[in-house]
Short mmCIF file of C-alpha atoms in Angstrom, two decimals:
data_model
loop_
_atom_site.label_atom_id
_atom_site.label_comp_id
_atom_site.label_asym_id
_atom_site.label_seq_id
_atom_site.Cartn_x
_atom_site.Cartn_y
_atom_site.Cartn_z
CA MET A 1 16.59 30.30 -2.68
CA SER A 2 19.66 32.72 -3.88
CA ARG A 3 21.16 32.46 -0.30
CA ALA A 4 21.71 28.41 -1.05
CA VAL A 5 23.46 29.74 -4.43
CA ASP A 6 25.47 32.52 -1.90
CA ARG A 7 26.84 29.54 0.57
CA SER A 8 28.27 26.93 -0.95
CA GLY A 9 29.37 29.95 -3.36
CA THR A 10 31.89 29.68 -0.85
CA TRP A 11 34.15 26.42 -0.46
CA ILE A 12 32.57 26.21 3.21
CA GLY A 13 29.77 26.03 2.02
CA TRP A 14 30.78 23.00 -0.45
CA ALA A 15 32.23 21.22 2.04
CA PHE A 16 29.38 20.72 4.94
CA PHE A 17 26.09 20.89 2.35
CA ALA A 18 24.97 24.45 2.70
CA ASP A 19 22.68 23.38 -0.58
CA LEU A 20 20.88 20.10 1.08
CA GLY A 21 20.58 21.57 4.07
CA ASP A 22 18.79 24.86 2.92
CA ALA A 23 16.97 22.06 0.69
CA LEU A 24 15.48 20.77 4.21
CA ALA A 25 14.98 24.12 5.73
CA LEU A 26 12.32 24.91 2.27
CA THR A 27 11.09 21.69 3.05
CA PHE A 28 9.92 21.59 6.55
CA SER A 29 8.91 25.47 6.31
CA TYR A 30 6.60 24.15 4.04
CA MET A 31 5.37 21.62 6.08
CA PHE A 32 4.10 23.66 9.16
CA SER A 33 2.93 25.98 6.70
CA ARG A 34 -1.27 25.89 4.90
CA SER A 35 -2.66 22.94 3.07
CA VAL A 36 -3.51 24.85 -0.81
CA THR A 37 -5.97 21.70 -0.92
CA MET A 38 -10.03 23.01 -0.23
CA GLN A 39 -11.99 19.95 0.81
CA TYR A 40 -14.14 21.08 -0.90
CA PRO A 41 -18.24 18.68 -0.27
CA ASP A 42 -16.63 18.51 4.44
CA GLN A 43 -15.58 21.76 4.99
CA GLU A 44 -15.69 24.83 2.24
CA LYS A 45 -16.82 25.64 -1.28
CA TRP A 46 -15.89 27.16 -4.23
CA LEU A 47 -17.88 30.73 -4.83
CA PRO A 48 -18.11 30.62 -8.50
CA TYR A 49 -18.49 33.89 -10.92
CA SER A 50 -20.61 35.98 -12.57
CA ARG A 51 -19.04 34.24 -15.95
CA TYR A 52 -19.64 31.11 -14.66
CA ARG A 53 -21.65 28.87 -17.20
CA GLY A 54 -23.43 25.88 -14.73
CA HIS A 55 -26.68 24.97 -15.20
CA HIS A 56 -29.75 27.16 -17.14
CA PHE A 57 -32.05 27.99 -16.24
CA LEU A 58 -35.02 30.36 -17.48
CA LYS A 59 -35.59 34.18 -16.81
CA ARG A 60 -39.52 35.75 -16.33
CA ASP A 61 -40.92 38.82 -16.51
CA GLU A 62 -41.05 41.78 -14.67
CA GLU A 63 -44.91 40.52 -14.50
CA GLY A 64 -43.70 36.92 -13.60
CA GLU A 65 -44.74 35.46 -16.94
CA ILE A 66 -42.02 32.94 -18.51
CA LYS A 67 -39.53 34.81 -21.17
CA CYS A 68 -38.90 32.74 -23.45
CA VAL A 69 -41.48 32.94 -26.51
CA ALA A 70 -40.40 29.59 -27.81
CA CYS A 71 -39.03 30.50 -31.81
CA GLU A 72 -36.48 27.75 -30.53
CA LEU A 73 -33.56 29.15 -32.22
CA CYS A 74 -32.04 27.83 -28.81
CA ALA A 75 -32.29 24.48 -29.33
CA ARG A 76 -31.45 25.14 -33.64
CA ILE A 77 -28.17 26.31 -32.35
CA CYS A 78 -27.42 23.71 -29.89
CA PRO A 79 -24.01 21.78 -31.20
CA CYS A 80 -25.26 18.57 -29.00
CA ASP A 81 -28.84 18.79 -30.06
CA CYS A 82 -29.75 18.63 -26.03
CA ILE A 83 -33.03 21.61 -25.66
CA GLU A 84 -36.15 20.45 -27.14
CA VAL A 85 -38.69 22.66 -27.21
CA ILE A 86 -42.32 22.82 -28.28
CA PRO A 87 -44.63 25.92 -28.44
CA TYR A 88 -48.41 26.44 -27.83
CA GLU A 89 -50.67 29.61 -27.56
CA ASP A 90 -51.83 31.59 -24.27
CA GLU A 91 -54.14 33.53 -23.41
CA LYS A 92 -52.69 36.20 -24.38
CA GLY A 93 -52.36 35.02 -27.67
CA ASN A 94 -48.04 35.04 -26.79
CA ARG A 95 -46.15 32.42 -28.09
CA ARG A 96 -44.65 30.69 -24.45
CA PRO A 97 -42.96 26.71 -25.04
CA ALA A 98 -45.77 23.73 -23.56
CA LYS A 99 -42.30 21.83 -23.10
CA PHE A 100 -38.60 23.18 -22.19
CA GLU A 101 -36.50 20.08 -21.61
CA ILE A 102 -33.07 20.17 -21.38
CA ASP A 103 -30.59 17.34 -22.08
CA MET A 104 -28.05 18.15 -19.15
CA ALA A 105 -26.03 15.05 -19.48
CA ARG A 106 -25.56 15.09 -24.21
CA CYS A 107 -25.39 19.55 -22.95
CA LEU A 108 -20.95 21.04 -23.41
CA PHE A 109 -22.00 24.40 -21.69
CA CYS A 110 -21.65 26.10 -24.14
CA GLY A 111 -23.59 28.98 -23.88
CA LEU A 112 -24.60 28.95 -27.76
CA CYS A 113 -28.21 29.38 -26.34
CA GLU A 114 -27.86 32.38 -24.18
CA ASP A 115 -25.92 33.86 -27.27
CA ALA A 116 -28.48 33.38 -30.13
CA CYS A 117 -31.90 32.95 -27.55
CA PRO A 118 -34.14 36.82 -29.01
CA ALA A 119 -35.96 36.86 -25.79
CA ASP A 120 -32.97 37.84 -23.16
CA ALA A 121 -35.75 33.99 -21.67
CA ILE A 122 -31.83 31.66 -21.94
CA ALA A 123 -28.76 31.19 -19.51
CA LEU A 124 -26.18 29.42 -17.85
CA GLY A 125 -26.20 29.96 -13.91
CA GLN A 126 -24.37 29.34 -11.55
CA GLN A 127 -25.20 26.04 -9.96
CA TYR A 128 -22.52 22.62 -10.67
CA GLU A 129 -23.78 20.44 -8.32
CA PHE A 130 -26.70 17.85 -9.97
CA SER A 131 -25.21 15.40 -10.55
CA SER A 132 -27.44 12.29 -10.74
CA PHE A 133 -27.35 7.62 -10.54
CA SER A 134 -29.93 7.98 -13.59
CA SER A 135 -29.39 9.75 -17.04
CA ARG A 136 -33.44 10.28 -16.76
CA ASP A 137 -33.09 12.93 -13.57
CA LEU A 138 -31.11 14.90 -16.03
CA VAL A 139 -33.90 15.89 -18.47
CA VAL A 140 -34.59 19.18 -16.81
CA GLY A 141 -38.79 20.45 -17.65
CA ARG A 142 -39.96 23.99 -18.04
CA ASP A 143 -40.71 24.23 -14.69
CA ASP A 144 -37.32 23.06 -13.27
CA LEU A 145 -35.86 25.46 -15.06
CA LEU A 146 -37.82 28.68 -13.97
CA GLY A 147 -36.84 27.89 -10.29
CA LYS A 148 -33.12 26.74 -11.20
CA PRO A 149 -30.17 29.79 -9.05
CA GLY A 150 -29.19 32.83 -11.70
CA LYS A 151 -26.82 34.26 -12.77
CA ALA A 152 -23.75 34.77 -8.93
CA THR A 153 -23.16 38.87 -8.73
CA THR A 154 -20.48 37.89 -6.98
CA GLY A 155 -17.88 34.86 -7.37
CA GLY A 156 -14.65 33.49 -6.43
CA GLY A 157 -14.70 33.23 -2.61
CA VAL A 158 -14.49 31.02 -0.67
CA VAL A 159 -16.99 29.72 1.82
CA ALA A 160 -17.61 26.88 4.83
CA ALA A 161 -20.04 24.46 3.47
CA ARG A 162 -21.11 21.41 5.46
CA LEU A 163 -22.11 17.59 2.91
CA ASN A 164 -24.96 16.84 3.48
CA THR A 165 -26.04 13.11 2.72
CA GLU A 166 -29.33 12.56 5.17
CA GLN A 167 -32.54 12.84 1.70
CA ASP A 168 -29.52 13.86 -1.05
CA VAL A 169 -26.08 14.67 -1.56
CA LEU A 170 -25.89 18.73 -0.71
CA VAL A 171 -23.60 20.86 0.07
CA GLU A 172 -24.40 22.91 2.35
CA THR A 173 -23.70 26.79 2.83
CA SER A 174 -24.68 30.21 4.92
CA GLU A 175 -22.49 33.23 3.96
CA PRO A 176 -23.16 34.65 0.49
CA GLN A 177 -19.06 36.45 -0.05
CA GLY A 178 -16.65 34.70 1.19
CA TYR A 179 -12.79 34.69 1.16
CA ASP A 180 -10.46 35.76 -0.90
CA TRP A 181 -8.87 30.87 -0.22
CA TRP A 182 -4.75 32.27 -1.69
CA GLN A 183 -4.90 35.15 1.01
CA ASN A 184 -3.27 32.54 3.36
CA ILE A 185 -1.26 30.09 1.66
CA ARG A 186 1.84 30.80 1.17
CA ARG A 187 2.66 31.20 -2.86
CA THR A 188 7.08 31.53 -2.46
CA MET B 1 11.00 -25.01 35.20
CA GLU B 2 13.45 -21.79 35.35
CA LEU B 3 14.66 -23.50 32.15
CA VAL B 4 10.85 -23.45 30.83
CA PHE B 5 10.11 -19.81 32.30
CA ALA B 6 13.40 -18.03 30.19
CA LEU B 7 11.90 -20.37 27.13
CA GLY B 8 8.65 -19.10 27.81
CA LEU B 9 10.36 -15.10 28.35
CA ILE B 10 12.37 -15.77 24.65
CA ALA B 11 9.04 -17.11 23.15
CA PHE B 12 6.95 -14.20 24.48
CA LYS B 13 9.66 -11.08 24.16
CA VAL B 14 9.99 -12.57 19.70
CA ALA B 15 6.19 -12.82 19.17
CA LEU B 16 5.85 -9.06 20.56
CA LEU B 17 9.16 -8.15 18.15
CA ILE B 18 6.79 -10.05 15.58
CA ALA B 19 3.87 -8.56 16.36
CA ILE B 20 5.78 -4.81 16.75
CA LEU B 21 7.17 -5.07 13.13
CA LEU B 22 4.17 -6.89 11.26
CA LEU B 23 2.21 -3.09 12.54
CA LEU B 24 4.62 -0.65 12.99
CA PRO B 25 5.17 -0.86 8.46
CA LEU B 26 0.36 1.46 9.22
CA PRO B 27 1.58 3.80 11.30
CA LEU B 28 4.15 4.56 8.97
CA THR B 29 3.08 4.50 6.24
CA TRP B 30 0.73 7.02 6.87
CA LEU B 31 3.23 9.42 8.62
CA GLU B 32 5.03 9.17 5.32
CA ARG B 33 1.98 10.18 3.20
CA LYS B 34 0.89 12.91 5.49
CA ILE B 35 4.38 14.56 5.64
CA ALA B 36 4.42 13.76 2.01
CA GLY B 37 0.98 16.28 1.74
CA HIS B 38 1.67 18.31 4.13
CA MET B 39 5.55 19.20 1.90
CA GLN B 40 3.71 19.17 -1.04
CA GLN B 41 1.23 21.46 0.19
CA ARG B 42 -1.57 19.60 0.63
CA MET B 43 -3.19 16.91 2.97
CA GLY B 44 -2.26 13.93 2.08
CA PRO B 45 -5.17 11.38 3.31
CA MET B 46 -8.53 13.44 5.17
CA ARG B 47 -11.11 10.64 3.62
CA VAL B 48 -10.94 7.45 5.99
CA GLY B 49 -10.73 7.50 9.56
CA TRP B 50 -9.67 10.99 11.43
CA HIS B 51 -7.02 12.81 8.65
CA GLY B 52 -6.87 9.05 7.50
CA LEU B 53 -5.52 7.29 10.21
CA LEU B 54 -7.20 4.19 8.85
CA GLN B 55 -6.09 4.63 5.66
CA PRO B 56 -2.45 1.65 5.73
CA VAL B 57 -6.11 -0.44 7.24
CA ALA B 58 -7.92 0.54 3.84
CA ASP B 59 -4.63 -0.60 2.05
CA GLY B 60 -3.76 -3.29 3.94
CA ILE B 61 -7.33 -4.88 2.84
CA LYS B 62 -7.58 -4.40 -0.46
CA LEU B 63 -3.53 -5.64 -0.94
CA LEU B 64 -4.44 -8.62 0.80
CA THR B 65 -7.80 -9.97 -1.18
CA LYS B 66 -6.41 -8.42 -4.82
CA GLU B 67 -5.16 -11.26 -6.88
CA ASP B 68 -1.05 -12.86 -6.71
CA HIS B 69 -0.42 -12.08 -9.60
CA ILE B 70 2.87 -14.47 -11.11
CA PRO B 71 3.77 -13.78 -14.53
CA ALA B 72 3.85 -16.70 -16.89
CA GLU B 73 7.13 -16.41 -17.55
CA ALA B 74 8.25 -16.05 -14.74
CA ASP B 75 10.67 -18.33 -12.55
CA ARG B 76 8.01 -19.22 -10.19
CA PHE B 77 10.02 -21.59 -7.34
CA LEU B 78 12.76 -17.63 -7.09
CA PHE B 79 9.74 -15.49 -6.95
CA LYS B 80 8.22 -16.86 -4.99
CA LEU B 81 11.13 -17.04 -2.25
CA ALA B 82 11.83 -13.65 -2.66
CA PRO B 83 9.51 -11.64 -0.55
CA ILE B 84 9.86 -14.72 2.63
CA LEU B 85 13.79 -13.68 1.57
CA ALA B 86 13.40 -9.32 1.75
CA LEU B 87 10.97 -10.25 4.41
CA THR B 88 13.28 -12.59 6.98
CA PRO B 89 16.27 -10.79 7.43
CA PRO B 90 15.34 -7.75 8.98
CA PHE B 91 13.72 -9.81 11.24
CA VAL B 92 16.01 -11.75 12.46
CA VAL B 93 17.83 -9.41 12.82
CA PHE B 94 16.33 -7.47 16.02
CA VAL B 95 16.94 -9.43 17.96
CA ALA B 96 20.21 -8.07 18.49
CA ILE B 97 18.81 -4.99 19.06
CA PRO B 98 18.54 -3.91 22.48
CA PHE B 99 15.45 -1.42 23.36
CA GLY B 100 16.68 -0.98 26.83
CA GLU B 101 18.65 -2.56 30.07
CA SER B 102 15.36 -4.08 31.99
CA VAL B 103 12.86 -3.50 33.60
CA SER B 104 10.84 -5.14 36.66
CA VAL B 105 7.15 -6.25 36.14
CA LEU B 106 6.39 -8.19 38.78
CA GLY B 107 9.87 -8.28 40.02
CA ALA B 108 11.26 -10.59 38.26
CA GLU B 109 14.33 -8.54 36.02
CA ILE B 110 13.47 -8.58 32.70
CA THR B 111 15.67 -7.85 29.88
CA LEU B 112 14.39 -5.61 26.96
CA TYR B 113 16.76 -7.75 23.88
CA VAL B 114 16.37 -11.45 22.82
CA SER B 115 19.68 -12.24 23.05
CA ASN B 116 22.66 -9.45 23.94
CA MET B 117 25.64 -11.21 21.83
CA ASN B 118 29.36 -9.77 22.28
CA VAL B 119 29.62 -10.71 18.42
CA ALA B 120 25.60 -8.15 18.25
CA LEU B 121 26.76 -5.56 14.89
CA LEU B 122 28.42 -8.12 13.04
CA PHE B 123 25.17 -9.76 13.24
CA VAL B 124 23.76 -7.37 12.34
CA PHE B 125 25.70 -6.49 9.78
CA ALA B 126 25.79 -9.93 8.11
CA VAL B 127 22.08 -11.03 7.88
CA ILE B 128 21.05 -7.97 6.80
CA GLY B 129 23.53 -8.24 3.89
CA ILE B 130 21.42 -11.24 3.25
CA GLU B 131 17.63 -8.87 2.83
CA VAL B 132 19.38 -7.89 -0.42
CA TYR B 133 18.46 -11.54 -2.14
CA GLY B 134 15.67 -10.98 -1.77
CA VAL B 135 15.01 -8.01 -4.60
CA ILE B 136 17.60 -9.34 -6.91
CA PHE B 137 15.97 -13.05 -6.58
CA GLY B 138 12.86 -11.17 -7.05
CA GLY B 139 13.62 -8.65 -9.78
CA TRP B 140 15.55 -11.56 -11.73
CA ALA B 141 13.15 -14.33 -10.90
CA ALA B 142 9.96 -11.65 -12.41
CA ASN B 143 11.58 -12.01 -16.05
CA SER B 144 10.69 -7.89 -16.80
CA LYS B 145 13.60 -5.65 -18.15
CA TYR B 146 12.20 -3.14 -15.80
CA ALA B 147 12.30 -5.71 -12.99
CA VAL B 148 15.82 -6.40 -14.04
CA LEU B 149 17.86 -3.51 -13.73
CA GLY B 150 16.15 -2.49 -10.40
CA SER B 151 17.94 -6.26 -9.63
CA LEU B 152 21.00 -4.87 -11.37
CA ARG B 153 21.77 -1.61 -10.38
CA THR B 154 20.87 -3.17 -6.71
CA CYS B 155 24.19 -5.96 -6.92
CA ALA B 156 25.53 -2.06 -8.01
CA GLN B 157 24.60 -0.15 -5.34
CA MET B 158 25.12 -2.37 -2.93
CA ILE B 159 29.08 -2.89 -3.28
CA SER B 160 29.16 0.72 -2.88
CA TYR B 161 27.27 1.31 -0.23
CA GLU B 162 28.32 -1.94 2.23
CA ILE B 163 31.42 -1.37 2.28
CA PRO B 164 31.39 1.62 3.58
CA MET B 165 29.50 1.43 6.22
CA GLY B 166 31.22 -1.41 7.86
CA PHE B 167 33.97 1.19 8.00
CA ALA B 168 32.44 3.71 8.86
CA VAL B 169 31.34 1.52 12.97
CA ILE B 170 34.75 0.60 12.81
CA GLY B 171 35.80 3.82 14.82
CA VAL B 172 32.42 2.93 16.82
CA VAL B 173 34.43 0.14 17.75
CA MET B 174 37.01 1.12 19.28
CA LEU B 175 35.52 3.70 21.81
CA ALA B 176 33.20 0.84 23.20
CA GLN B 177 36.28 -1.74 23.14
CA SER B 178 33.68 -4.34 22.39
CA MET B 179 31.29 -5.31 19.60
CA SER B 180 28.25 -5.63 21.96
CA LEU B 181 25.12 -3.47 20.60
CA LEU B 182 24.55 -3.71 25.04
CA GLU B 183 28.28 -2.42 25.56
CA ILE B 184 29.07 -0.02 22.65
CA VAL B 185 25.66 1.94 24.39
CA ARG B 186 27.27 1.56 27.98
CA ALA B 187 30.22 2.81 26.85
CA GLN B 188 28.22 5.58 25.46
CA ALA B 189 26.86 6.98 28.99
CA ASP B 190 28.05 10.50 29.16
CA VAL B 191 29.23 11.42 26.11
CA TRP B 192 27.88 10.42 22.60
CA ASN B 193 29.32 9.30 19.51
CA ILE B 194 28.38 11.36 18.05
CA VAL B 195 30.88 13.20 19.18
CA TYR B 196 33.78 12.00 18.65
CA GLN B 197 32.66 10.44 15.78
CA PRO B 198 30.78 12.79 13.46
CA VAL B 199 32.21 12.06 10.51
CA GLY B 200 31.30 8.18 10.49
CA PHE B 201 27.98 9.29 11.66
CA PHE B 202 28.07 11.05 8.79
CA VAL B 203 28.85 8.06 6.57
CA PHE B 204 26.64 5.04 8.07
CA PHE B 205 23.57 7.44 7.61
CA VAL B 206 24.40 7.68 3.77
CA ALA B 207 25.31 3.78 2.73
CA GLY B 208 22.33 3.88 5.61
CA LEU B 209 20.42 6.17 3.40
CA ALA B 210 21.13 3.09 0.55
CA GLU B 211 20.92 0.32 2.61
CA ALA B 212 17.16 1.76 3.04
CA GLN B 213 16.33 2.57 -0.91
CA ARG B 214 15.02 5.76 -0.15
CA ILE B 215 15.70 8.67 -1.29
CA PRO B 216 18.59 9.73 -2.37
CA PHE B 217 19.68 6.44 -3.19
CA ASP B 218 15.91 4.62 -4.00
CA LEU B 219 17.90 2.90 -7.29
CA ALA B 220 16.30 -0.63 -7.33
CA GLU B 221 13.30 1.58 -7.79
CA ALA B 222 13.24 4.49 -9.56
CA GLU B 223 9.76 4.78 -10.06
CA GLY B 224 10.00 7.47 -12.83
CA ASP B 225 12.34 5.24 -14.58
CA LEU B 226 12.06 2.52 -13.65
CA GLY B 227 8.29 1.24 -13.56
CA ALA B 228 8.51 0.10 -9.94
CA GLY B 229 11.94 -1.88 -9.93
CA PHE B 230 12.25 -4.48 -9.27
CA HIS B 231 8.76 -5.28 -7.83
CA THR B 232 7.80 -3.85 -10.20
CA GLU B 233 5.50 -8.03 -11.70
CA TYR B 234 4.69 -8.56 -7.27
CA SER B 235 0.84 -7.84 -6.33
CA GLY B 236 -1.38 -8.79 -3.13
CA ILE B 237 0.14 -10.29 -0.08
CA ARG B 238 3.80 -10.60 -2.45
CA PHE B 239 4.37 -6.90 -2.03
CA ALA B 240 3.12 -6.54 1.09
CA PHE B 241 5.96 -8.77 1.17
CA PHE B 242 8.05 -6.31 0.41
CA MET B 243 7.13 -3.03 0.97
CA VAL B 244 6.84 -4.71 5.22
CA SER B 245 10.26 -5.29 4.13
CA GLU B 246 11.16 -2.10 3.47
CA TYR B 247 9.79 0.05 6.13
CA ALA B 248 11.68 -2.33 8.87
CA ILE B 249 14.66 -1.82 8.00
CA MET B 250 13.98 2.42 7.40
CA LEU B 251 13.58 0.84 11.42
CA LEU B 252 16.73 -0.90 11.50
CA VAL B 253 18.84 2.69 10.37
CA SER B 254 17.18 4.38 12.50
CA VAL B 255 18.13 2.54 15.94
CA LEU B 256 20.89 1.09 14.62
CA SER B 257 22.28 4.81 15.04
CA VAL B 258 20.24 5.83 17.57
CA ILE B 259 22.76 2.30 19.31
CA LEU B 260 25.44 3.78 17.54
CA PHE B 261 26.25 7.29 17.30
CA PHE B 262 23.32 9.29 20.01
CA GLY B 263 23.61 6.85 23.29
CA GLY B 264 20.54 4.48 22.73
CA TRP B 265 18.68 5.35 25.73
CA ASN B 266 20.83 8.20 26.94
CA GLY B 267 19.41 10.17 27.55
CA VAL B 268 20.97 13.80 28.61
CA LEU B 269 19.37 16.72 29.35
CA ILE B 270 15.02 15.67 30.39
CA PRO B 271 14.36 13.12 32.29
CA LEU B 272 12.48 10.54 30.49
CA PRO B 273 12.22 7.00 31.07
CA PRO B 274 14.71 5.03 28.84
CA LEU B 275 12.98 3.21 27.21
CA LEU B 276 11.21 7.13 25.30
CA TRP B 277 13.90 8.92 24.45
CA PHE B 278 14.97 5.50 22.48
CA VAL B 279 11.66 6.18 20.86
CA LEU B 280 11.87 9.29 20.77
CA LYS B 281 15.33 8.92 18.93
CA VAL B 282 14.03 6.41 17.02
CA ALA B 283 11.36 8.24 15.94
CA PHE B 284 13.79 11.15 14.81
CA PHE B 285 15.77 9.05 12.34
CA LEU B 286 12.48 7.55 10.99
CA TYR B 287 11.33 11.35 10.27
CA VAL B 288 14.64 12.48 8.95
CA PHE B 289 14.45 9.24 5.90
CA MET B 290 10.85 10.47 5.17
CA TRP B 291 12.40 14.66 5.07
CA PHE B 292 15.34 13.62 2.86
CA ARG B 293 12.24 11.59 0.36
CA PHE B 294 9.97 14.56 -0.14
CA THR B 295 13.63 17.43 -0.53
CA PHE B 296 15.53 15.44 -2.37
CA PRO B 297 15.67 14.82 -5.81
CA ARG B 298 17.10 10.83 -7.48
CA TYR B 299 21.19 9.81 -8.08
CA ARG B 300 22.30 8.19 -10.75
CA TYR B 301 23.36 5.17 -10.45
CA ASP B 302 26.81 6.28 -11.86
CA GLN B 303 27.07 9.29 -9.33
CA LEU B 304 26.06 6.73 -6.53
CA MET B 305 28.78 4.83 -7.04
CA ALA B 306 30.57 7.55 -7.62
CA ILE B 307 29.59 8.20 -3.73
CA GLY B 308 30.82 5.31 -2.61
CA TRP B 309 33.54 4.98 -3.65
CA LYS B 310 35.74 8.24 -3.94
CA VAL B 311 34.04 9.95 -1.41
CA LEU B 312 32.35 8.12 1.71
CA LEU B 313 35.46 5.03 1.53
CA PRO B 314 38.35 7.12 1.50
CA LEU B 315 35.79 8.87 4.78
CA SER B 316 35.80 6.50 6.59
CA LEU B 317 39.22 5.11 5.81
CA ALA B 318 39.79 8.55 7.69
CA ASN B 319 38.04 8.23 10.14
CA ILE B 320 39.37 4.90 11.66
CA ILE B 321 42.68 6.29 11.68
CA ILE B 322 42.14 9.75 13.14
CA THR B 323 40.31 7.51 15.71
CA GLY B 324 42.46 5.27 16.41
CA VAL B 325 45.99 7.12 16.67
CA ALA B 326 44.17 9.65 19.09
CA PHE B 327 42.17 6.71 20.80
CA LEU B 328 44.86 4.08 20.56
#
């Protein structure tokens, strides 16, 4: 950019529109630079960071038991009142949730349930593709929550992806790591 | 028999010309959006067809099926007349434009122009001036403040660019000793006019940008300050008419630049078919139009008039005097 100022400062640059010429050269060179557009469902997909707050998941302890003690603190702190927990006593005498439902349509993904949980049982994971045609499908029960993917270990990368609409809308990826999207993008 | 054949040939040529001019905006809008996208590091249309190739078709269907809305306060007659008035002149002008010498099809020599007028250049400038009425009427009839501001700007703008544009081509006419576009191209067989007339070309092209109402001189439809300018109130097919007219004029200015200053279908170095040379040159100028659009900001309209009266007019007059002294 400074070249334009230097050359158009002289009268010869002024007479032959050096500034306009430099502008044209700049846009022309940008035309052949790589686009910043990430073609999300068709070709690329962004991997969330580990701090990302996506779809909730419930954790299990070492014995494979659900960690949740059904204290209902998450339901109490939830600002949009979208968690419903009904406790029961299992055969070992522990308090466990008989019903643990989250209405994803109402959830605002603030992560307060994760902070409030005394048993470290609920957290917000990496999944962000769960749009649905019916808001009824967005009410997720306990067993579904146990199967949801957990926190991401790596993140920020971009992986090749492919949109699959054969039975459900699915964005398939293969690599777990991904590459830095911005390494190839011209940024000056 | 001879007469019937000649008439049939003319009808065929006119039909072909109309078909090409009506269909050309489709690839041009696609190209414009693609070039815009890539200059701004975007992709442009990608989803309809391969790399969005069918996007203009989808847009066309959308425009054709939309409600054709006329504002309640509009002057209904002028409102309906304006798009037609804007669309017709660019089509009429192409009657006088030659696209090449002639080709032989099935043993018959077929000329690549509808008519070889001896005042073709005058005809072109006279007819294309009418197009501005479409813009002015359209803005006036809509009875909307943005539209009327757009057409007021067009009035002011037109006077300041039409005169330098007319003067700029006088140098070319002097060199060719003819106003026939065919003769002008034939006169450039050895050396293109751009060599003798760089100033003339500069004035012509800048005025042509204003004529086609493209950035940096698209004051009549400045999106940023006037909504959409003169066609703010238009929708559906009438809006499409204005868009087609705009692209036809852009094509016309490109074609005129090639014919008047860049040797028409005369090739240089690489031996290609003359028609291909012509198409390539026109395509280059169309690209330049789009390139300019996504590089430069818009001039204020007092700046445009200052450019027209204080820079282009003296330059074109000086160009005529120097050409006259040097070549006559």
